XYZ file of N, CA and C in Angstrom:
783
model
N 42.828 12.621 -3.915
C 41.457 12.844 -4.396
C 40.592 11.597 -4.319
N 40.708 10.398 -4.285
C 40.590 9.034 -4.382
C 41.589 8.312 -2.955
N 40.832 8.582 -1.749
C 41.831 8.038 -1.068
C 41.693 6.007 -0.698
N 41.867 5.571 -0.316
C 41.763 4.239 0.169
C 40.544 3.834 0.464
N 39.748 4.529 1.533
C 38.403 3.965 2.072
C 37.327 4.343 1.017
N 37.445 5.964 0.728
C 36.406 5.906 -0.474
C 36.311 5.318 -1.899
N 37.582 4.879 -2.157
C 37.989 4.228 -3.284
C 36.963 2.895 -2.808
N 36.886 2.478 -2.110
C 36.475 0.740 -1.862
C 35.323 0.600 -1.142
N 34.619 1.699 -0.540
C 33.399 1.680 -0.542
C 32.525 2.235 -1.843
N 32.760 3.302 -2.517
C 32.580 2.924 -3.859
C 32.450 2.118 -4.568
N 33.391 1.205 -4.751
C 33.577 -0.270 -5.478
C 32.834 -0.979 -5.340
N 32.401 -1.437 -3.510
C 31.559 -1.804 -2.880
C 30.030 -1.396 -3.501
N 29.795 -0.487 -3.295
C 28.185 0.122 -3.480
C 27.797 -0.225 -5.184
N 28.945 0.029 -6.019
C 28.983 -0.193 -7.327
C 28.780 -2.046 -7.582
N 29.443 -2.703 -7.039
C 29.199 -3.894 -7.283
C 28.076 -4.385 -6.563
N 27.847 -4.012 -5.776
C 26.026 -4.318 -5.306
C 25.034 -4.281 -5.888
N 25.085 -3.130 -6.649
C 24.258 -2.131 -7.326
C 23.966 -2.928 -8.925
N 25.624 -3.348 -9.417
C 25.301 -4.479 -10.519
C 24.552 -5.132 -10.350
N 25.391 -6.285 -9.007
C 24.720 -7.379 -8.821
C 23.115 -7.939 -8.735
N 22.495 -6.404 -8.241
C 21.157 -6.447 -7.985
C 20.387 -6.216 -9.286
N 21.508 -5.837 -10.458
C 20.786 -5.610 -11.656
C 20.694 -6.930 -12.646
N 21.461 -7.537 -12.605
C 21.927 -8.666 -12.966
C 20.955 -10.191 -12.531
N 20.891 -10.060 -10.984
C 20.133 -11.128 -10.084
C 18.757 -10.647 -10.672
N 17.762 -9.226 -10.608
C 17.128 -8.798 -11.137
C 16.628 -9.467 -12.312
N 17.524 -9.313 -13.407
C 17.607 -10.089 -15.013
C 17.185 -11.615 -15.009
N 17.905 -12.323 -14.373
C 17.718 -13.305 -14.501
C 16.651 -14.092 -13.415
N 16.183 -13.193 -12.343
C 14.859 -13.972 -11.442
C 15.359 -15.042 -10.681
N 17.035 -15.169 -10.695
C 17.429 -16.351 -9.577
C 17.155 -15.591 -7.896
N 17.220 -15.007 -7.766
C 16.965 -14.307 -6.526
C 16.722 -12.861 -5.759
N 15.504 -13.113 -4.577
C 15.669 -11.756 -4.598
C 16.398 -10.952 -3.607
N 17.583 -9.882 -4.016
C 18.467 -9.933 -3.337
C 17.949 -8.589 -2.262
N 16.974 -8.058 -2.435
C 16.038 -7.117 -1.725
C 15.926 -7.886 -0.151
N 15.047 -9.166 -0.433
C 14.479 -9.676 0.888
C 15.413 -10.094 1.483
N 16.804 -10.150 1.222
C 17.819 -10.515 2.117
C 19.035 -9.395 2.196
N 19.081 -8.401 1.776
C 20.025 -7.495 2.159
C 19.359 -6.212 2.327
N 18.247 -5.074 1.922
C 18.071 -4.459 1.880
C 17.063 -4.354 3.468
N 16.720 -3.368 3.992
C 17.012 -3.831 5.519
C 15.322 -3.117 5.604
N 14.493 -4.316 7.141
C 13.151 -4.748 6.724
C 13.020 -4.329 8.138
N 11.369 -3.550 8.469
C 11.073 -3.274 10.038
C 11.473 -4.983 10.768
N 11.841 -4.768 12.227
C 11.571 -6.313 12.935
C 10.763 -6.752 12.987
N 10.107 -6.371 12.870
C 8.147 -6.968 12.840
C 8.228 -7.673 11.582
N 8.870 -7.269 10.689
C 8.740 -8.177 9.577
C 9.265 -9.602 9.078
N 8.901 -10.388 8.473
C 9.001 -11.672 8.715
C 10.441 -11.537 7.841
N 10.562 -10.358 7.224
C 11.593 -10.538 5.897
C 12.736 -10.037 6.762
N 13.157 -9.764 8.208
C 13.626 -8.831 8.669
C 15.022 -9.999 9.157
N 16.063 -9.551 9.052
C 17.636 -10.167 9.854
C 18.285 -9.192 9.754
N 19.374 -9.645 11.223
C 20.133 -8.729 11.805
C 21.102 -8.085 10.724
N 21.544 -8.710 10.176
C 23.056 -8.187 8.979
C 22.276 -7.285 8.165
N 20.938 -6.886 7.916
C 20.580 -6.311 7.456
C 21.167 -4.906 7.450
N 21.529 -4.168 8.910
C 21.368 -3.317 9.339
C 22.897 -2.964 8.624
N 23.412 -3.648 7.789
C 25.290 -3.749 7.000
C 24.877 -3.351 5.330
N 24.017 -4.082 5.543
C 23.821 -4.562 4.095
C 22.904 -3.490 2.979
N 22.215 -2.742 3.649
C 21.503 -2.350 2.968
C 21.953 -0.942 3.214
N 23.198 -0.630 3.210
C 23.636 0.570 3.146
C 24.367 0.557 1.649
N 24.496 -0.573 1.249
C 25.464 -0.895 -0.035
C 24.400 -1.520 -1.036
N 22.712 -1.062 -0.977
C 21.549 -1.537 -2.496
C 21.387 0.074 -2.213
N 20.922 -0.368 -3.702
C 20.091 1.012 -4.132
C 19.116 0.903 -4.553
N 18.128 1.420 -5.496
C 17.479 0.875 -6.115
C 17.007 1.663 -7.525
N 18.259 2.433 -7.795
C 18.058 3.272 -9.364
C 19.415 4.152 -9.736
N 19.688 3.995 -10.834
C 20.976 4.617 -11.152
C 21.146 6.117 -10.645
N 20.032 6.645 -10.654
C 20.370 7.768 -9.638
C 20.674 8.242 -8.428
N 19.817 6.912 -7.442
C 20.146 6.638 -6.335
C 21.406 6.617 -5.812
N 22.449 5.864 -6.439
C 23.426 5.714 -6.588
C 24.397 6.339 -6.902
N 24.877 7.531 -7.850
C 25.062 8.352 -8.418
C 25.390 9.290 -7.412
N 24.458 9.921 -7.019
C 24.321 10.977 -6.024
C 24.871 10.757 -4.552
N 24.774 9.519 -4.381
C 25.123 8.820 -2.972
C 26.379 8.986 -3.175
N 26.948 8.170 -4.293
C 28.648 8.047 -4.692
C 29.435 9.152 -4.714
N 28.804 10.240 -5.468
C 29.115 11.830 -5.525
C 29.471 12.283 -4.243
N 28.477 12.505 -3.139
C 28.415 13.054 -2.008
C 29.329 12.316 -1.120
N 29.386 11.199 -1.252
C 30.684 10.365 -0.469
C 32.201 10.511 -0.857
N 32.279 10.926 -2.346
C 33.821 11.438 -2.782
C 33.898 12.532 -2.458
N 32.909 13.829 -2.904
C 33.117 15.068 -2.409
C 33.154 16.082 -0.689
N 32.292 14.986 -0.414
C 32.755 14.912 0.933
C 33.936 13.873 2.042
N 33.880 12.811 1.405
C 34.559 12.064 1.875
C 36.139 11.994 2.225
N 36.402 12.309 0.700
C 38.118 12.220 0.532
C 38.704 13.377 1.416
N 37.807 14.133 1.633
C 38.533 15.327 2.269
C 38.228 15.411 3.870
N 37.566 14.453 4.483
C 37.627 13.821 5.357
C 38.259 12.492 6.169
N 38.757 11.607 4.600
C 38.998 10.693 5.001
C 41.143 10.905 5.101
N 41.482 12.145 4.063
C 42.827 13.005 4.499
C 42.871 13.295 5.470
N 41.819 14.056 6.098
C 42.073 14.754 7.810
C 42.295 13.721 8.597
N 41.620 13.125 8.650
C 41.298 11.694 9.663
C 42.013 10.400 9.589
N 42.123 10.041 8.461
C 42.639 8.826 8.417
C 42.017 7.380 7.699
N 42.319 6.573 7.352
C 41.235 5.837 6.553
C 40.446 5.036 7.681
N 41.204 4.473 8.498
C 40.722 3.567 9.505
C 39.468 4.824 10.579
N 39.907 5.571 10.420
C 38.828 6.367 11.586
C 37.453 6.708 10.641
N 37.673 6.838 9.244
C 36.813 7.338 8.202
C 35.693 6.334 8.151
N 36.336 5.051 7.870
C 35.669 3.825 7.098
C 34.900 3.647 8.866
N 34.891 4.041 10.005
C 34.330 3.425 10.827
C 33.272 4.479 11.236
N 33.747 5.411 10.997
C 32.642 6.541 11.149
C 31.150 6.388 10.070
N 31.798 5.890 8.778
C 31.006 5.674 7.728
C 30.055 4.644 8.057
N 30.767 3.703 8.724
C 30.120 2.337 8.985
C 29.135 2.551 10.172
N 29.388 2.818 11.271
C 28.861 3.353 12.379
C 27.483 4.061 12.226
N 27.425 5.719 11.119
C 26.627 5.999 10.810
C 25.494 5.677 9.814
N 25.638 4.705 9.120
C 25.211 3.846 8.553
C 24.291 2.780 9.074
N 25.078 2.579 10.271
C 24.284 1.363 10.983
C 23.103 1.927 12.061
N 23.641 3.129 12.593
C 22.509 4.180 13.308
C 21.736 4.271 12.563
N 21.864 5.063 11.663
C 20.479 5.307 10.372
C 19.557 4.203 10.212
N 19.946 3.187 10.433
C 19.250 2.085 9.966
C 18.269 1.666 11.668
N 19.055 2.104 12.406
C 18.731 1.646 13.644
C 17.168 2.846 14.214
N 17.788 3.754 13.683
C 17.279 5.068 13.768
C 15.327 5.135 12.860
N 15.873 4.745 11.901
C 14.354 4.297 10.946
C 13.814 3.223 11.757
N 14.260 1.831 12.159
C 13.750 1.153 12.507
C 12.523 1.708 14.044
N 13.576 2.755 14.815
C 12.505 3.609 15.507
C 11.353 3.761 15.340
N 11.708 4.431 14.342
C 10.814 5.592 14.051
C 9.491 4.819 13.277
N 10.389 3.780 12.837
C 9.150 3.060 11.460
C 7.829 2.327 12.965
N 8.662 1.977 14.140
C 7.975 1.530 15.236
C 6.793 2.306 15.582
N 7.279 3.659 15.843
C 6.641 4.194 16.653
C 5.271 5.002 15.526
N 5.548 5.074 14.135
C 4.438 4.984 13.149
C 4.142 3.582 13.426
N 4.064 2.863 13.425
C 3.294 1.408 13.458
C 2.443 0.981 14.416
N 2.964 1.786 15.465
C 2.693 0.905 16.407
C 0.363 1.184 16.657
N 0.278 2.977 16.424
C -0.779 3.020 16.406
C -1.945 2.319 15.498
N -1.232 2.097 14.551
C -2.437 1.295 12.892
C -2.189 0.163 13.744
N -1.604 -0.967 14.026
C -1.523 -1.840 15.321
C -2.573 -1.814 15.998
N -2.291 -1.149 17.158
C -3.738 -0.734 18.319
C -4.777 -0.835 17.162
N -5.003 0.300 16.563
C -6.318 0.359 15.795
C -6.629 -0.931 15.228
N -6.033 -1.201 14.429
C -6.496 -2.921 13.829
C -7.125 -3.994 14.843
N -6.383 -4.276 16.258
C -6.660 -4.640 17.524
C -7.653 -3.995 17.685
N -7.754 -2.773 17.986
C -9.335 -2.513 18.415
C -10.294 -2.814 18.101
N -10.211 -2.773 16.095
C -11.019 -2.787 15.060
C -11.610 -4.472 15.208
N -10.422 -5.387 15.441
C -10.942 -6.973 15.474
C -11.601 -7.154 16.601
N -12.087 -6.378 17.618
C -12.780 -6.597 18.895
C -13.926 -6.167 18.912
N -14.192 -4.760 17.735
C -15.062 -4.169 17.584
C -15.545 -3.725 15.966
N -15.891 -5.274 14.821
C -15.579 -4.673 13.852
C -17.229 -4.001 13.909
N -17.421 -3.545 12.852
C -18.439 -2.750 12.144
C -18.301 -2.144 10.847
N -19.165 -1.614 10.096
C -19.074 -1.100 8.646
C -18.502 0.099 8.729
N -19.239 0.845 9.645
C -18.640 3.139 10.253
C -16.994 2.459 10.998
N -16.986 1.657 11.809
C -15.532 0.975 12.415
C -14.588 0.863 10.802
N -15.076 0.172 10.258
C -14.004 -0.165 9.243
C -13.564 1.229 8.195
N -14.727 2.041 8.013
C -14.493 3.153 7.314
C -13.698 3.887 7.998
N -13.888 4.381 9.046
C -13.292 5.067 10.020
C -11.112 4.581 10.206
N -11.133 3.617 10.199
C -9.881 2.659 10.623
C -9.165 3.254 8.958
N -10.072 2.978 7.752
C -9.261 3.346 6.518
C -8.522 5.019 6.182
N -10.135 5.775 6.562
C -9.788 7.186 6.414
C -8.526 7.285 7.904
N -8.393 7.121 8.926
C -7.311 7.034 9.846
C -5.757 6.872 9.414
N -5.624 5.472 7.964
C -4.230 4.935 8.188
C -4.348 4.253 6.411
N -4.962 3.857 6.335
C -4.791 3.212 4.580
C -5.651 3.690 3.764
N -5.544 4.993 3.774
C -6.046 6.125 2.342
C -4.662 5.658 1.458
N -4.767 5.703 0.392
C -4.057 5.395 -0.793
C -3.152 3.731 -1.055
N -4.031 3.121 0.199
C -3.435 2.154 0.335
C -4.026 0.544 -0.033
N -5.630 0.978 0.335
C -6.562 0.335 -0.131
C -7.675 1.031 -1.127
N -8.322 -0.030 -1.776
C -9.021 0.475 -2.979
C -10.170 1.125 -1.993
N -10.485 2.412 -2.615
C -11.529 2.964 -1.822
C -12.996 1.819 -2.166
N -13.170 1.737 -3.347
C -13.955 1.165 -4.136
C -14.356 -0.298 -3.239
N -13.706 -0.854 -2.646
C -13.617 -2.375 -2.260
C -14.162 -1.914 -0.688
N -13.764 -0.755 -0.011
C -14.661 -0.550 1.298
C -15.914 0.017 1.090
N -16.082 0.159 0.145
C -17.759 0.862 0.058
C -18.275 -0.600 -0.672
N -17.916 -1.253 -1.067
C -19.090 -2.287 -1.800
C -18.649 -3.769 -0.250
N -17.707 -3.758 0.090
C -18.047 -4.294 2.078
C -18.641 -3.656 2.895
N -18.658 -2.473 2.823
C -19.514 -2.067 3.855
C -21.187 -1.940 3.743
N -21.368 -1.797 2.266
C -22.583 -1.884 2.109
C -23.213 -2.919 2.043
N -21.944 -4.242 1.382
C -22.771 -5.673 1.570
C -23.012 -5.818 3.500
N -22.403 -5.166 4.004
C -22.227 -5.401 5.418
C -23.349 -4.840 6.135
N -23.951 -4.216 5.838
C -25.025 -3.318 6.133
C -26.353 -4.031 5.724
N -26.348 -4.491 4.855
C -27.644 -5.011 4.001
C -27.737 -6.527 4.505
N -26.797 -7.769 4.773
C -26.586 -8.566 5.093
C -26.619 -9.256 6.754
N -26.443 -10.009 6.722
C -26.065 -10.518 8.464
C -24.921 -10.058 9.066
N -23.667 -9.591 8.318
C -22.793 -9.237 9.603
C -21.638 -10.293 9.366
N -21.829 -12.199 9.487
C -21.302 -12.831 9.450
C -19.761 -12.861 9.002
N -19.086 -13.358 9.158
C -17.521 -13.810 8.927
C -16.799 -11.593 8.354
N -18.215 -11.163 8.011
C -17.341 -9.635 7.362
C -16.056 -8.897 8.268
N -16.434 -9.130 9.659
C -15.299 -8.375 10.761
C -14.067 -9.219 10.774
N -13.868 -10.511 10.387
C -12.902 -11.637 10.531
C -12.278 -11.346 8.802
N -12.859 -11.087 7.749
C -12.411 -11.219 6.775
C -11.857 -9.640 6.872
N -12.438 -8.875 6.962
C -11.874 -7.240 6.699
C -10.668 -7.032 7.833
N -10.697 -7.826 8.778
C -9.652 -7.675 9.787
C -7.859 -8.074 8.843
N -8.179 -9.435 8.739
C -7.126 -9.865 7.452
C -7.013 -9.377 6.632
N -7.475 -8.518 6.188
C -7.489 -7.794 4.930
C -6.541 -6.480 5.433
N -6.867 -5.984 6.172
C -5.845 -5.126 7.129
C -4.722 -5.412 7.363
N -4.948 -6.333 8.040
C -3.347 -7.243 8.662
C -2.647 -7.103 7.442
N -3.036 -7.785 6.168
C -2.019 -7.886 5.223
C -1.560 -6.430 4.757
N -2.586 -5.966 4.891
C -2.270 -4.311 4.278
C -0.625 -3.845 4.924
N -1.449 -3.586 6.116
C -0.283 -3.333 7.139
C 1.151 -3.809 6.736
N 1.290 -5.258 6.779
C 2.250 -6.330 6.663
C 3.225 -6.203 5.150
N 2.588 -5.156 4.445
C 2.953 -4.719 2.875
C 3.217 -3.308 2.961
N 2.406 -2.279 3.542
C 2.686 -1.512 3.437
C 3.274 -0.577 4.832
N 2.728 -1.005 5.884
C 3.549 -0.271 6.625
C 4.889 -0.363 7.216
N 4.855 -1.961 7.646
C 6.000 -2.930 7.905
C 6.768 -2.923 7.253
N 6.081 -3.595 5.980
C 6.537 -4.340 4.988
C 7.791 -3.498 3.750
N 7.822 -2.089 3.982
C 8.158 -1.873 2.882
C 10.059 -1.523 3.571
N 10.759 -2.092 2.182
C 12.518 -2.395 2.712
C 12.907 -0.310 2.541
N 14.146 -0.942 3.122
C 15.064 0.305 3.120
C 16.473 0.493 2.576
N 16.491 1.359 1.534
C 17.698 0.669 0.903
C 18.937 2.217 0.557
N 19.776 2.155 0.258
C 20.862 3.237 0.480
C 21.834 3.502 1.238
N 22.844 4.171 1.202
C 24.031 4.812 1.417
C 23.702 6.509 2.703
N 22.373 6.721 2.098
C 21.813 8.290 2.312
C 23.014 8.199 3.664
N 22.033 7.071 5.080
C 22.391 7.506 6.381
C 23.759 7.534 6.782
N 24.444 6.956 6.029
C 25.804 7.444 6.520
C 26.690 8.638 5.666
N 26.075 8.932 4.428
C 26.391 9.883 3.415
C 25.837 11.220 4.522
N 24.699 11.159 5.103
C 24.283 12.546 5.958
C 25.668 12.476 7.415
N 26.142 11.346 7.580
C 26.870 11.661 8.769
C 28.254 12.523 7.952
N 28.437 12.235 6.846
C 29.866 12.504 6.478
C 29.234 14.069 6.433
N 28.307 14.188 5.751
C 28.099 15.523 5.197
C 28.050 16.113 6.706
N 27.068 16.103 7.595
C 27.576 16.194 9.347
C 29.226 16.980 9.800
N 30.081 15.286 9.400
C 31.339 15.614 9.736
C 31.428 16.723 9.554
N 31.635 17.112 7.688
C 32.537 17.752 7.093
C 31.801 19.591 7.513
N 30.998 19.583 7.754
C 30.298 20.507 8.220
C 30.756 21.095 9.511
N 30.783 19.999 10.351
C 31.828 20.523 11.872
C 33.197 20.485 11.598
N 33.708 20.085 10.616
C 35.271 20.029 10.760
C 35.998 21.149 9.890
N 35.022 21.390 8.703
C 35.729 22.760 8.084
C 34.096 23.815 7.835
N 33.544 23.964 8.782
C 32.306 24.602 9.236
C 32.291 25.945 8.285
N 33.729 26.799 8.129
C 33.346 27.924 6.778
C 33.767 28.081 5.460
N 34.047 25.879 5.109
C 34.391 25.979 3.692
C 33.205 26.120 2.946
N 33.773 27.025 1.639
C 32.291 27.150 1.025
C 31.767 25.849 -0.073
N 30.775 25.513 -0.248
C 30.187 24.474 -0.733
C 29.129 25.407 -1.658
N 29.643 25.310 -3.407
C 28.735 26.184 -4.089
C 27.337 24.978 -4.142
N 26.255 25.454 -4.090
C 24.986 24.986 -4.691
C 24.621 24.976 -5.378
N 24.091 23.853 -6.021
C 24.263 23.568 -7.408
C 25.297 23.990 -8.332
N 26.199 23.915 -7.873
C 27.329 24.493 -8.656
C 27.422 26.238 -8.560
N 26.668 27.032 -8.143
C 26.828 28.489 -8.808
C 26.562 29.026 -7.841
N 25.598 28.597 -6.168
C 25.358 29.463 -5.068
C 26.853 28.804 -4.035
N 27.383 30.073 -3.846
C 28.376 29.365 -2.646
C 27.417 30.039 -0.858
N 27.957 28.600 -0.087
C 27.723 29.033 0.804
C 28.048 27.808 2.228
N 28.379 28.857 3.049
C 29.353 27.849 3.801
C 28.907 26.612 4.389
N 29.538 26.084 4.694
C 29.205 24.555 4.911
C 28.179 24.094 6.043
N 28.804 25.073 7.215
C 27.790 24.905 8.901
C 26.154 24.979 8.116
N 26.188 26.368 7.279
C 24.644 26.126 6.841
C 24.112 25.670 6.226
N 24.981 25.125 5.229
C 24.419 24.058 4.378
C 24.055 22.540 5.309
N 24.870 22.544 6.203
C 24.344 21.421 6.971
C 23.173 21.514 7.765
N 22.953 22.474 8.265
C 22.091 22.868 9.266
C 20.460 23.209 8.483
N 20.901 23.639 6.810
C 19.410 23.539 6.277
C 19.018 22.406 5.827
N 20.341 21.257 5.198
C 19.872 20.119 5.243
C 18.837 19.595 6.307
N 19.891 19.366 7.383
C 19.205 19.088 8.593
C 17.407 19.484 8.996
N 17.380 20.831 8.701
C 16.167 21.160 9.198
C 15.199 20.562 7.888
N 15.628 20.854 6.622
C 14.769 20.391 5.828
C 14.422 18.739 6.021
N 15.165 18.080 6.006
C 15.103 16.546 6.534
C 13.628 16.395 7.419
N 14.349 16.923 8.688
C 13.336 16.981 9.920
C 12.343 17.324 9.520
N 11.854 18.497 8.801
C 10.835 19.113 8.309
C 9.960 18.243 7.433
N 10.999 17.572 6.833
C 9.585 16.686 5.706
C 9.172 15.723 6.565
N 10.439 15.093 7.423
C 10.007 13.745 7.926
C 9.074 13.735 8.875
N 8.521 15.087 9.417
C 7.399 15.238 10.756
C 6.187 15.531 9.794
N 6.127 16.396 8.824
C 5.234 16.338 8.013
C 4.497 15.178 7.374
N 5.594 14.490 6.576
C 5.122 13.093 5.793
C 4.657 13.616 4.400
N 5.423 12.568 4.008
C 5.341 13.301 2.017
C 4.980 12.008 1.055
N 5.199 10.943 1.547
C 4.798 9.722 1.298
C 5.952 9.450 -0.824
N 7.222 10.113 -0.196
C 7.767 10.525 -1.012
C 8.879 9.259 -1.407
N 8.457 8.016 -0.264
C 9.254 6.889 -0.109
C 10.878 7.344 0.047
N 11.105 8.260 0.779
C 12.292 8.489 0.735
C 12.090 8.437 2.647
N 13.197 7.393 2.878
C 13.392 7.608 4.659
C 14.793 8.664 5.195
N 13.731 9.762 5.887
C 14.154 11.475 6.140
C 14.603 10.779 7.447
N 13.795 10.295 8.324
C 14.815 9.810 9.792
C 15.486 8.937 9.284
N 15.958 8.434 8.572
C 17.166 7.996 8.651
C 18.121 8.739 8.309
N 18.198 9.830 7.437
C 19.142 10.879 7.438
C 19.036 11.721 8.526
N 18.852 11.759 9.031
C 18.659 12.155 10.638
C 19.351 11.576 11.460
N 19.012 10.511 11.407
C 19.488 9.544 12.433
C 21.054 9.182 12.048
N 21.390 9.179 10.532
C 22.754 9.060 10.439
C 23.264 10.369 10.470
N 22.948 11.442 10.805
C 23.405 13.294 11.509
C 23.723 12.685 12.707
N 22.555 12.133 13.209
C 22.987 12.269 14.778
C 23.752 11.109 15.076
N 24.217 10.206 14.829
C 25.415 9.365 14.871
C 26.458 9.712 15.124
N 26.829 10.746 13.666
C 27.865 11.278 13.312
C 28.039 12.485 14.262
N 27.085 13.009 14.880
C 27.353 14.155 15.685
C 27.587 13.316 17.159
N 27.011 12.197 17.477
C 27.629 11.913 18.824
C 29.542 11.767 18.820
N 29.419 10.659 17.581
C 30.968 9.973 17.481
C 32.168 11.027 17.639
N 31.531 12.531 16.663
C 32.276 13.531 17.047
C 32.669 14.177 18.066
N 31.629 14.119 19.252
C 31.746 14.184 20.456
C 32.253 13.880 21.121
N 32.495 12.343 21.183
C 32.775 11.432 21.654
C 34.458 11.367 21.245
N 34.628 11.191 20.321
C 36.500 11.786 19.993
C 37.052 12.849 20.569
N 35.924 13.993 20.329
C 36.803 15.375 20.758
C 37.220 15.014 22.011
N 36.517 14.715 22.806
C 36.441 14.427 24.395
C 37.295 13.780 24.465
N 37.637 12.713 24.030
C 38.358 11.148 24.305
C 39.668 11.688 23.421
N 39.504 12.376 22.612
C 41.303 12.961 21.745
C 41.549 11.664 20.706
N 40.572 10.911 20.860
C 40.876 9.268 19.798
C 41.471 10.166 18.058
């Protein structure tokens, strides 16, 4: 019930999880900007990240649920398989997920980018309004672009396109870039993955009281995931990366069956 690998990645995630409460307490360091894992664009961003921030959390629930879903799925994966094939699958999908957001966080970025670039070539007062309603609604004070744009309007023009440009940049640099990634989720979705292809009509009750077999419980995960993450819910929860640690876990599986590893 407690086999070897989940026993000690547990342990693992649990002593992180202190530690960050603890380092927290006392303000010696912040263990966020160095383990919890940052777009490349970001200045806060290193490679080990992509290890490390599968083992922070950032709330006892976070945690909890992660830990849950890794024993209840895990142990009974990590029996079939083996510990050494388990702990690498875990690791593997983990590190996709992370690889996987970093995508995705790109390819959202990359347009508020262009636009900002455009915006510093071409500022204006309707330019700058325009650039906010586009990409930093809830991000900047509405209040602070209407009393620039109107000093901007009434005034000469001077230094306003150079100052509102920086004012962006940083935005960006905080909120789109800027913000870390932290959890277990992407490799917790590969196990849940696994265990889904490997005993596809065990039943898995919901919430305790709906049973229902596993292929679909994976497969509505799955779609629900996808579903929020094309939408956008601004729910700070990263959906491609549970995605991205599915599809990890669905290559590696592939990739064994084939190979007989």
């Amino acid at each position: 019930m407690l086999p070897t690998g989940v026993k000690h990645l547990m342990i693992i995630n649990v002593l992180f999880y202190l530690a960050s409460i603890v380092v927290a307490k006392t303000n010696s360091i912040d263990l966020d900007k160095w383990l919890a894992l940052f777009y490349i664009g970001s200045d806060n961003f290193r490679p080990w990240q992509y290890i490390t921030y599968m083992f922070m959390h950032g709330s006892f629930e976070h945690i909890f649920f992660n830990m849950f879903a890794l024993w209840m799925f895990g142990y009974v994966l990590e029996n079939f398989w083996g510990t050494r094939r388990f702990v690498i699958f875990y690791l593997l999908c983990g590190i996709g997920a992370g690889v996987f957001h970093t995508l995705v966080t790109g390819l959202q970025a990359l347009p508020v980018l262009n636009d900002i670039n455009y915006y510093a070539a071409n500022p204006s007062p309707d330019a700058l309004i325009q650039i906010y309603n586009d990409h930093f609604v809830g991000k900047i004070n509405p209040a602070w672009i209407t009393e620039v744009t109107n000093a901007w309007r009434v005034g000469d023009g001077s230094g306003y396109g150079i100052m509102t440009t920086v004012a962006l940049m940083q935005v960006y640099n905080q909120f789109v870039i800027g913000i870390p990634t932290v959890g277990a989720s992407g490799a917790v979705y590969g196990i849940l993955l696994a265990f889904g292809m490997m005993f596809p009509n065990e039943r898995i009750y919901l919430y305790f009281l709906f049973p229902i077999k596993a292929k679909w419980f994976v497969i509505g995960y799955a779609a629900i995931e996808l579903l929020t993450g094309v939408v956008g819910t601004d729910d700070g929860i990263a959906h491609f990366a549970h995605l991205g640690g599915m599809l990890v876990g669905l290559i590696l599986i592939l990739l064994w069956r084939r190979k007989r590893y």
